[in-house]
XYZ file of N, CA and C in Angstrom:
771
model
N 121.993 60.633 82.766
C 122.073 62.118 82.350
C 123.294 62.471 82.775
N 124.077 63.186 81.767
C 125.390 63.784 82.164
C 125.413 64.651 83.250
N 126.685 65.048 83.740
C 126.817 65.996 84.785
C 126.358 67.328 84.196
N 126.843 67.541 83.018
C 126.520 68.831 82.231
C 125.104 69.082 82.153
N 124.449 68.055 81.756
C 123.052 67.926 81.438
C 122.150 68.395 82.804
N 122.593 67.652 83.774
C 121.911 67.803 85.148
C 122.089 69.201 85.536
N 123.360 69.773 85.376
C 123.579 71.041 85.703
C 122.741 72.015 84.978
N 122.747 71.859 83.744
C 121.790 72.795 83.047
C 120.492 72.647 83.391
N 119.869 71.532 83.608
C 118.508 71.382 84.222
C 118.267 72.023 85.339
N 119.248 71.859 86.340
C 119.186 72.537 87.668
C 119.146 73.829 87.553
N 119.974 74.658 86.677
C 119.886 76.013 86.224
C 118.588 76.517 85.879
N 118.006 75.783 84.863
C 116.613 76.067 84.410
C 115.743 76.147 85.451
N 115.560 75.071 86.358
C 114.638 75.206 87.558
C 114.792 76.103 88.412
N 116.008 76.421 88.699
C 116.245 77.554 89.667
C 115.721 78.881 88.949
N 115.919 79.168 87.655
C 115.524 80.374 87.117
C 113.973 80.338 87.126
N 113.581 79.124 86.831
C 112.002 79.240 86.866
C 111.270 79.367 88.234
N 111.963 78.889 89.494
C 111.625 79.153 90.708
C 111.759 80.482 91.051
N 112.709 81.074 90.597
C 113.055 82.492 90.916
C 112.148 83.350 90.357
N 111.705 83.100 89.088
C 110.476 83.758 88.393
C 109.090 83.785 89.127
N 108.812 82.516 89.515
C 107.589 82.443 90.393
C 107.638 82.964 91.546
N 108.835 83.100 92.298
C 108.850 83.815 93.708
C 108.862 85.426 93.315
N 109.353 85.796 92.196
C 109.138 87.183 91.947
C 107.733 87.407 91.783
N 107.106 86.639 90.985
C 105.503 87.069 90.800
C 104.753 86.960 92.193
N 105.065 85.912 93.110
C 104.355 85.857 94.192
C 104.802 86.980 95.243
N 105.719 87.710 94.847
C 106.095 88.802 95.908
C 105.133 89.950 95.909
N 104.266 90.231 94.618
C 103.401 91.068 94.753
C 102.301 90.841 95.805
N 102.111 91.710 96.733
C 101.201 91.423 97.880
C 99.738 92.141 97.701
N 98.585 91.257 97.209
C 97.386 91.867 97.196
C 96.820 92.444 98.375
N 96.353 93.985 98.278
C 95.840 94.421 99.566
C 94.363 94.418 99.551
N 93.784 93.678 100.289
C 92.306 93.475 100.411
C 91.524 94.625 101.246
N 90.280 94.860 100.425
C 89.467 95.840 101.347
C 88.994 95.187 102.581
N 88.991 95.740 103.638
C 88.566 95.305 104.838
C 89.507 94.686 105.852
N 90.721 94.450 105.522
C 91.585 93.850 106.296
C 92.507 94.835 106.927
N 92.924 94.968 108.127
C 93.644 95.790 108.754
C 94.940 96.188 108.006
N 95.308 97.534 107.929
C 96.446 97.924 107.307
C 97.620 98.094 108.407
N 98.732 97.326 108.047
C 99.848 96.977 108.557
C 100.476 98.406 109.457
N 100.501 99.331 108.736
C 100.994 100.808 109.448
C 99.877 101.879 109.517
N 98.625 101.610 109.856
C 97.762 102.469 109.833
C 97.911 103.493 110.908
N 98.635 103.122 111.867
C 98.706 104.041 113.049
C 99.990 105.174 112.478
N 100.449 105.071 111.431
C 101.188 106.134 110.761
C 100.278 107.258 110.507
N 98.935 107.186 110.254
C 98.196 108.274 109.963
C 97.710 108.949 111.384
N 98.075 110.315 111.478
C 97.969 111.011 112.616
C 97.074 112.349 112.306
N 96.324 112.819 113.138
C 95.566 113.998 112.841
C 96.491 115.070 112.536
N 96.054 115.883 111.505
C 96.963 117.070 111.176
C 96.824 117.345 109.766
N 97.362 118.498 109.311
C 97.281 119.023 107.757
C 98.651 118.825 107.187
N 98.647 118.431 105.894
C 99.743 118.646 105.200
C 99.428 119.465 103.782
N 100.163 120.378 103.501
C 100.030 121.173 102.288
C 101.210 121.070 101.197
N 100.634 120.827 100.119
C 101.638 120.648 98.953
C 101.582 121.587 97.915
N 102.830 121.964 97.256
C 102.801 122.674 96.263
C 102.701 121.962 94.818
N 101.803 122.176 94.038
C 101.612 121.499 92.870
C 102.225 122.478 91.739
N 102.946 121.683 90.769
C 103.595 122.560 89.815
C 103.726 121.716 88.487
N 103.906 122.499 87.478
C 104.177 122.025 86.111
C 105.579 122.190 85.777
N 106.397 121.468 85.102
C 107.745 121.670 84.764
C 107.888 121.255 83.436
N 108.449 122.222 82.596
C 108.714 121.591 81.168
C 110.146 122.284 81.019
N 111.258 121.329 80.924
C 112.569 122.057 81.027
C 112.957 122.729 82.053
N 113.318 123.927 81.912
C 113.795 124.792 83.014
C 112.655 125.761 83.546
N 111.605 125.499 82.848
C 110.364 126.355 83.273
C 109.466 125.656 84.207
N 109.143 126.437 85.344
C 108.329 125.933 86.405
C 107.128 126.828 86.613
N 105.994 126.340 86.691
C 104.797 127.142 86.805
C 103.993 126.577 87.929
N 103.680 127.211 89.011
C 102.824 126.844 90.096
C 101.525 126.813 89.565
N 100.776 125.550 90.030
C 99.501 125.284 89.716
C 98.267 125.796 90.809
N 98.724 125.324 92.048
C 97.823 125.594 93.081
C 98.720 124.946 94.388
N 98.045 125.157 95.640
C 98.503 124.529 96.730
C 97.257 123.660 97.286
N 97.880 122.378 97.567
C 96.847 121.497 97.771
C 96.761 121.101 99.460
N 95.852 121.294 100.237
C 95.739 121.032 101.500
C 95.092 119.633 101.777
N 95.672 118.824 102.568
C 95.225 117.505 102.853
C 95.107 117.366 104.238
N 93.823 117.190 104.874
C 93.858 116.857 106.377
C 93.396 115.634 106.766
N 94.074 115.098 107.786
C 93.495 113.862 108.439
C 92.860 114.012 109.714
N 91.831 113.363 109.836
C 90.971 113.744 110.972
C 90.323 112.193 111.371
N 90.093 112.254 112.916
C 89.490 110.908 113.249
C 87.996 111.527 114.158
N 87.108 111.313 113.339
C 85.808 111.881 114.030
C 84.647 110.902 114.073
N 83.697 111.178 114.745
C 82.527 110.454 115.000
C 81.563 110.414 113.968
N 80.954 109.413 113.506
C 79.969 109.500 112.507
C 78.974 108.343 112.653
N 77.694 108.545 112.826
C 76.800 107.421 113.046
C 77.158 106.501 114.194
N 77.683 107.195 115.341
C 78.096 106.335 116.480
C 79.233 105.598 116.377
N 80.122 105.687 115.205
C 81.322 105.082 115.038
C 82.616 106.260 114.908
N 83.723 105.873 115.528
C 84.756 106.544 115.215
C 85.429 106.280 113.818
N 85.581 107.312 112.945
C 86.204 106.898 111.724
C 87.269 107.801 111.177
N 87.847 107.323 110.218
C 88.986 108.183 109.347
C 88.057 109.136 108.559
N 88.653 110.402 108.595
C 87.919 111.417 107.795
C 89.067 112.220 107.235
N 89.174 112.219 105.765
C 90.049 112.972 105.095
C 89.318 114.159 104.121
N 89.887 115.488 104.368
C 89.196 116.506 103.618
C 90.401 117.236 102.913
N 90.074 117.573 101.679
C 91.058 118.279 100.951
C 90.494 119.506 100.359
N 91.390 120.446 100.024
C 90.896 121.416 98.976
C 92.241 121.994 98.606
N 91.886 122.639 97.203
C 92.993 123.270 96.585
C 92.720 124.987 96.333
N 93.966 125.558 96.700
C 93.739 126.915 96.475
C 94.653 127.295 95.224
N 93.840 127.811 94.205
C 94.427 127.914 92.905
C 95.093 129.299 92.718
N 95.860 129.474 91.695
C 96.428 130.825 91.448
C 95.627 131.264 90.064
N 96.038 132.646 89.865
C 95.546 133.211 88.642
C 94.283 134.230 88.963
N 93.927 134.925 88.051
C 92.808 135.802 88.067
C 91.617 135.086 88.230
N 91.244 133.734 87.950
C 89.908 133.211 88.270
C 90.194 131.724 88.465
N 90.742 131.651 89.798
C 91.101 130.245 90.187
C 89.831 129.455 90.348
N 89.932 128.092 90.248
C 88.647 127.253 90.235
C 88.787 126.776 91.938
N 87.764 126.296 92.469
C 87.698 125.933 93.854
C 87.212 124.385 94.009
N 87.922 123.569 94.755
C 87.642 122.170 94.647
C 87.944 121.642 96.101
N 86.914 120.905 96.615
C 86.971 120.437 97.945
C 86.415 118.986 97.844
N 87.162 118.223 98.711
C 86.718 116.759 98.883
C 86.608 116.305 100.329
N 85.695 115.514 100.499
C 85.366 115.077 101.806
C 84.981 113.706 101.911
N 85.991 112.752 102.390
C 85.953 111.253 102.369
C 85.901 110.517 103.857
N 85.183 109.553 103.851
C 84.921 108.870 105.209
C 85.342 107.356 105.015
N 85.998 106.885 106.010
C 86.626 105.598 105.928
C 86.461 104.816 107.359
N 86.464 103.430 106.995
C 86.458 102.558 108.167
C 87.947 102.797 108.995
N 87.837 102.875 110.281
C 88.965 102.858 110.902
C 89.953 101.544 110.937
N 91.220 101.681 110.635
C 92.230 100.611 110.764
C 92.167 99.754 109.279
N 91.206 99.707 108.657
C 91.233 98.984 107.247
C 91.373 100.023 106.064
N 90.913 101.468 106.209
C 90.820 102.375 105.156
C 89.843 101.936 104.229
N 88.752 100.984 104.604
C 87.701 100.701 103.603
C 86.902 101.898 103.592
N 86.650 102.583 102.219
C 85.912 103.601 101.945
C 84.517 103.385 102.226
N 83.967 104.644 102.584
C 82.439 104.634 102.869
C 81.745 105.605 102.077
N 82.211 106.830 102.024
C 81.582 107.785 101.111
C 82.530 108.921 100.677
N 82.151 109.482 99.634
C 83.175 110.625 99.079
C 82.259 111.715 98.399
N 82.479 112.859 98.803
C 81.829 114.021 98.269
C 82.705 115.124 97.737
N 82.369 115.607 96.560
C 83.316 116.406 95.765
C 82.533 117.666 95.444
N 83.075 118.603 95.763
C 82.434 119.984 95.610
C 83.407 120.917 94.814
N 82.998 121.387 93.581
C 83.671 122.288 92.933
C 82.869 123.471 92.324
N 83.823 124.536 92.278
C 83.088 125.761 91.775
C 83.950 126.507 90.843
N 83.494 126.882 89.547
C 84.362 127.504 88.647
C 83.494 128.221 87.896
N 83.969 129.538 87.590
C 83.195 130.423 86.578
C 81.743 130.705 87.408
N 81.944 130.768 88.667
C 80.600 131.003 89.340
C 79.631 129.906 89.371
N 79.887 128.852 88.760
C 78.944 127.549 88.755
C 79.461 126.390 89.876
N 78.408 126.168 90.766
C 78.934 125.136 92.020
C 78.369 123.799 91.567
N 79.070 122.756 91.706
C 78.622 121.483 91.299
C 79.016 120.583 92.569
N 77.964 119.791 92.952
C 78.240 118.603 94.009
C 78.158 117.206 93.531
N 79.162 116.431 93.736
C 79.037 115.116 93.451
C 79.391 114.168 94.720
N 78.226 113.279 94.968
C 78.421 112.365 96.291
C 78.293 111.066 96.047
N 79.133 110.152 96.589
C 79.049 108.590 96.171
C 79.280 108.152 97.385
N 78.701 106.922 97.352
C 78.846 105.746 98.434
C 79.575 104.410 97.842
N 80.508 103.900 98.834
C 81.197 102.686 98.198
C 80.387 101.402 98.715
N 79.844 100.557 97.844
C 79.386 99.376 98.523
C 80.171 98.146 98.140
N 79.844 96.969 98.683
C 80.788 95.807 98.307
C 80.975 95.506 96.759
N 79.898 95.667 96.041
C 79.737 95.248 94.711
C 79.462 96.400 93.668
N 79.523 97.729 94.233
C 79.218 98.791 93.127
C 79.440 100.274 93.984
N 79.731 101.133 93.207
C 79.824 102.454 93.832
C 78.642 103.371 93.144
N 77.817 104.048 93.928
C 76.639 104.531 93.722
C 76.606 105.936 94.205
N 75.793 106.733 93.385
C 75.512 108.083 93.879
C 74.569 108.081 95.106
N 74.856 109.101 95.948
C 74.142 109.280 97.221
C 73.053 110.028 96.927
N 71.554 109.424 97.131
C 70.322 110.115 96.847
C 69.936 111.137 97.771
N 70.571 111.112 99.049
C 69.978 112.240 100.055
C 70.876 113.364 100.247
N 71.831 113.641 99.343
C 72.636 114.726 99.387
C 72.070 115.648 98.303
N 71.883 117.100 98.852
C 71.179 117.957 98.096
C 71.925 118.410 96.794
N 71.337 118.491 95.812
C 71.776 119.044 94.541
C 73.040 118.028 93.923
N 72.846 116.938 94.423
C 73.862 115.741 93.903
C 73.858 115.591 92.367
N 74.720 116.024 91.676
C 74.696 115.702 90.203
C 75.021 114.259 89.819
N 75.362 113.510 90.784
C 76.007 112.054 90.528
C 74.780 111.290 91.392
N 73.611 111.736 91.592
C 72.495 110.863 92.534
C 72.564 109.520 91.551
N 72.311 109.627 90.282
C 71.985 108.324 89.646
C 73.216 107.511 89.139
N 74.331 107.944 89.642
C 75.615 107.287 89.157
C 75.643 105.885 89.680
N 76.136 104.923 88.985
C 76.201 103.368 89.484
C 77.311 102.849 88.551
N 78.330 102.321 89.200
C 79.185 101.635 88.461
C 79.610 100.412 89.262
N 79.423 99.072 88.475
C 79.923 97.814 89.164
C 81.285 97.648 89.694
N 81.274 97.033 90.667
C 82.734 96.779 91.363
C 82.957 95.200 91.716
N 83.408 94.543 90.606
C 83.599 93.027 90.870
C 84.095 92.732 92.019
N 85.117 93.545 92.557
C 85.658 93.182 93.973
C 85.758 94.553 94.620
N 85.615 94.632 95.956
C 85.547 95.928 96.711
C 86.886 96.715 96.306
N 86.652 98.132 96.187
C 87.944 98.904 95.880
C 88.086 99.959 96.767
N 89.364 100.530 96.895
C 89.863 101.688 97.816
C 89.469 102.917 96.935
N 89.572 104.055 97.528
C 89.271 105.346 96.955
C 90.505 105.925 96.521
N 90.846 106.209 95.266
C 92.166 106.580 94.624
C 92.167 108.100 95.028
N 90.976 108.754 95.426
C 91.487 110.240 95.739
C 92.236 110.399 97.122
N 92.538 109.250 97.700
C 93.284 109.333 98.974
C 94.497 108.557 98.978
N 94.936 108.322 97.690
C 96.114 107.238 97.552
C 97.439 107.606 98.418
N 97.586 108.919 98.747
C 98.834 109.208 99.374
C 98.879 108.823 100.665
N 97.604 109.046 101.529
C 97.500 108.542 102.834
C 97.332 107.039 102.892
N 96.809 106.260 101.915
C 96.581 104.879 102.017
C 98.020 104.319 101.809
N 98.832 104.872 100.977
C 100.122 104.204 100.915
C 100.974 104.262 101.991
N 100.755 105.516 102.897
C 101.370 105.800 104.157
C 101.127 104.547 105.084
N 100.066 104.039 104.914
C 99.507 103.033 105.999
C 100.054 101.552 105.650
N 100.871 101.618 104.526
C 101.340 100.027 104.079
C 102.838 99.940 104.632
N 103.173 98.443 104.618
C 104.391 98.308 105.256
C 105.460 98.377 104.109
N 105.902 99.562 103.883
C 106.879 99.938 103.044
C 108.196 99.345 103.311
N 109.009 98.760 102.419
C 110.259 98.207 102.682
C 111.117 97.990 101.276
N 112.202 97.496 101.407
C 113.051 97.337 100.236
C 112.375 96.089 99.487
N 112.021 96.179 98.182
C 111.475 95.173 97.594
C 109.925 94.938 97.684
N 109.287 95.618 98.348
C 107.712 95.532 98.618
C 106.963 95.995 97.424
N 106.063 95.074 97.052
C 105.078 95.465 95.957
C 103.649 95.102 96.333
N 102.837 96.029 96.035
C 101.529 95.914 96.405
C 100.569 96.085 95.333
N 99.531 95.156 95.235
C 98.555 95.176 94.247
C 97.359 95.813 94.985
N 96.696 96.932 94.493
C 95.764 97.683 94.990
C 94.727 97.816 94.057
N 93.499 97.805 94.259
C 92.329 97.885 93.502
C 91.687 99.296 93.979
N 91.760 100.167 93.144
C 91.490 101.587 93.217
C 90.194 101.905 92.393
N 89.522 102.979 92.743
C 88.529 103.699 91.726
C 88.335 105.194 92.070
N 88.340 105.773 90.966
C 87.887 107.127 90.996
C 86.592 107.299 91.216
N 85.966 107.749 92.338
C 84.513 107.880 92.452
C 84.152 108.804 91.274
N 82.904 108.261 90.467
C 82.452 108.978 89.343
C 83.109 108.708 88.178
N 84.213 108.058 88.269
C 84.816 107.458 86.961
C 84.394 106.109 86.600
N 85.298 105.295 85.938
C 85.113 104.068 85.347
C 85.265 102.983 86.484
N 85.214 101.700 85.988
C 85.117 100.608 86.944
C 86.532 100.605 87.621
N 86.448 99.906 88.877
C 87.793 99.799 89.597
C 88.881 98.992 88.934
N 90.101 99.104 89.115
C 91.200 98.293 88.401
C 92.277 98.097 89.589
N 93.049 97.118 89.409
C 94.168 96.767 90.158
C 95.390 97.601 89.588
N 96.221 98.289 90.477
C 97.405 99.081 90.130
C 98.564 98.391 91.017
N 99.611 98.222 90.512
C 100.785 97.810 91.241
C 101.727 98.848 91.715
N 102.043 98.902 92.860
C 102.884 99.932 93.592
C 104.241 99.408 94.021
N 105.392 99.904 93.421
C 106.624 99.081 94.017
C 107.582 99.992 94.624
N 108.140 99.576 95.623
C 109.244 100.296 96.330
C 110.602 99.879 95.395
N 110.790 100.985 94.804
C 111.830 100.723 93.588
C 113.218 101.032 94.257
N 113.367 101.766 95.559
C 114.742 101.938 96.138
C 114.471 102.839 97.145
N 115.611 103.566 97.555
C 115.579 104.620 98.573
C 116.446 105.873 98.280
N 116.179 106.948 98.667
C 116.956 108.177 98.321
C 116.789 109.089 99.511
N 117.830 109.787 99.548
C 117.905 110.912 100.714
C 117.736 112.254 99.925
N 116.500 112.849 100.290
C 116.106 114.286 99.650
C 116.841 115.397 100.428
N 117.300 116.293 99.573
C 117.906 117.688 100.284
C 116.827 118.510 100.397
N 116.456 119.116 101.586
C 115.416 119.946 101.864
C 115.784 121.291 101.890
N 114.911 122.394 101.727
C 115.228 123.691 101.809
C 115.812 124.051 103.184
N 116.867 124.811 103.189
C 117.343 125.078 104.598
C 118.589 124.068 105.135
N 118.923 123.182 104.244
C 119.990 122.298 104.412
C 119.618 121.013 105.111
N 118.138 120.706 105.237
C 117.990 119.301 105.965
C 117.943 118.393 104.874
N 117.901 117.242 105.513
C 117.677 115.773 104.565
C 116.831 114.907 105.168
N 116.327 113.998 104.250
C 115.351 113.096 104.767
C 115.345 111.934 103.861
N 115.367 110.847 104.640
C 115.594 109.451 104.036
C 114.248 108.883 103.481
N 113.968 108.592 102.258
C 112.615 108.205 101.682
C 112.930 106.787 100.947
N 111.601 106.277 100.943
C 111.374 104.992 100.031
C 110.947 105.801 98.776
N 111.422 105.297 97.535
C 110.997 105.643 96.304
C 109.973 104.657 95.977
N 108.657 105.134 95.689
C 107.537 104.117 95.245
C 107.388 104.471 93.767
N 107.100 103.557 92.758
C 106.679 103.722 91.509
C 105.370 103.135 91.142
N 104.831 103.580 90.156
C 103.491 103.148 89.612
C 103.421 103.498 88.173
N 102.977 102.561 87.180
C 102.822 102.755 85.864
C 101.342 103.137 85.458
N 100.370 102.707 86.486
C 98.977 102.964 86.428
C 98.473 102.198 85.169
N 99.142 100.967 84.977
C 98.792 99.938 83.806
C 98.784 100.879 82.598
N 100.001 101.697 82.477
C 100.334 102.220 81.134
C 101.791 101.819 81.049
N 102.219 100.506 80.805
C 103.667 100.288 80.599
C 104.327 101.227 79.511
N 103.531 101.643 78.545
C 104.368 102.401 77.521
C 104.709 103.947 78.150
N 104.231 104.387 79.054
C 104.528 105.609 79.941
C 105.562 105.527 80.815
N 106.210 106.625 81.039
C 107.138 106.735 82.243
C 106.538 106.674 83.428
N 107.001 105.901 84.512
C 106.444 105.690 85.535
C 106.147 106.890 86.429
N 105.191 107.033 87.264
C 105.097 108.033 88.413
C 105.996 107.649 89.609
N 106.833 108.577 90.208
C 107.649 108.220 91.351
C 106.944 109.146 92.469
N 106.835 108.374 93.587
C 106.793 108.997 95.080
C 107.850 108.936 95.885
N 107.946 109.858 96.608
C 109.023 109.653 98.028
C 108.372 109.777 99.229
N 108.413 108.644 99.881
C 107.935 108.574 101.278
C 108.743 108.385 102.320
N 108.641 109.319 103.278
C 109.672 109.385 104.469
C 109.717 108.070 104.978
N 110.772 107.632 105.354
C 110.996 106.276 106.147
C 110.422 106.206 107.483
N 110.325 107.345 108.010
C 109.873 107.449 109.502
C 108.453 107.203 109.627
N 107.679 108.243 109.464
C 106.215 108.207 109.462
C 105.388 107.935 108.221
N 106.305 107.783 106.843
C 105.832 107.457 105.782
C 104.815 108.529 105.136
N 104.999 109.732 105.505
C 104.524 110.725 104.813
C 104.984 111.015 103.608
N 104.112 111.351 102.473
C 104.619 111.396 101.222
C 105.431 112.992 101.176
N 106.603 113.033 100.547
C 107.264 114.449 100.559
C 107.396 114.980 99.070
N 107.143 114.142 98.044
C 107.239 114.616 96.914
C 106.754 113.401 95.812
N 106.161 114.037 94.797
C 105.637 113.141 93.684
C 105.887 113.761 92.408
N 106.482 113.031 91.463
C 106.626 113.520 90.078
C 106.104 112.421 89.031
N 104.933 113.104 88.164
C 104.304 112.353 87.166
C 104.527 112.942 85.817
N 104.773 112.059 84.852
C 105.033 112.673 83.490
C 103.643 112.990 82.908
N 103.588 113.975 82.185
C 102.412 114.525 81.455
C 102.029 113.718 80.234
N 100.696 113.440 80.061
C 100.490 112.287 79.233
C 101.196 112.707 77.636
N 101.285 114.005 77.463
C 101.710 114.523 76.111
C 103.049 114.618 75.999
N 103.800 114.216 77.152
C 105.300 114.226 76.975
C 105.910 115.720 77.125
N 105.093 116.592 77.498
C 105.588 118.098 77.458
C 106.480 118.316 78.818
N 106.321 117.467 79.760
C 107.011 117.933 80.967
C 106.534 117.007 82.005
N 106.613 117.392 83.372
C 105.963 116.620 84.471
C 105.078 117.425 85.317
N 104.031 116.764 86.132
C 103.368 117.396 87.173
C 104.098 116.955 88.458
N 104.490 117.908 89.379
C 104.998 117.753 90.595
C 104.284 118.042 91.725
N 104.477 117.534 92.811
C 104.030 117.655 94.157
C 105.055 117.917 95.159
N 105.050 118.781 96.079
C 106.195 118.912 96.942
C 105.695 119.332 98.323
N 105.907 118.593 99.409
C 105.316 118.934 100.717
C 105.999 120.248 101.199
N 105.011 121.454 101.379
C 105.607 122.573 101.948
C 105.669 122.524 103.634
N 104.696 121.996 104.199
C 104.657 121.830 105.584
C 103.445 121.066 106.117
């Protein structure tokens, strides 16, 4: 084999090897394994302003409160995340979420969603099992008591993705494959979240914060990606921008305090 042919073959092998390495760089996050930066989660409240933006027009949707707690349940200390939305307008809806998790691993245990709109209250309560997500039979007035969806592999709770990503080892080039499910929705699926780079955000009042920029296409490669900005220190989410499905603008979330 000539020198030129050997060089060409070597180049092809190197490129092929690089492709394999790039694919292997995606880290699957398994349910039940300790998360590298679970200690980033601290008891406390974060409030986010949710808004819709189309061109230069910005309209406030609501204020979203997310609280991290560490509480006792059934004799065990567990992660407990509660959320609620304070809507705007003459007839705002009320929505509250109450979710419990195994300490250290973020393995989901139960999830209760309470909504009230136009005077009608609704309760949906779920339990995460290794092979399925089911409705909780012992929760009063549970509209989802007969719910059941198979989970071929254990999944995480999509309703607490912000806190979950906060507990991952974010770094340049990091990619994670995470099996998520929306309780009450369809079967779980794996989603890839990528650290696409970093950016310094300017804060109101003149402050600045250095952030990891994380992207996800939610298995819709035809759509623009959703972008998250996580502070490099404690990895709290500072900002999120998601394109609206109809292409009319974006849905944004910005940390207030």
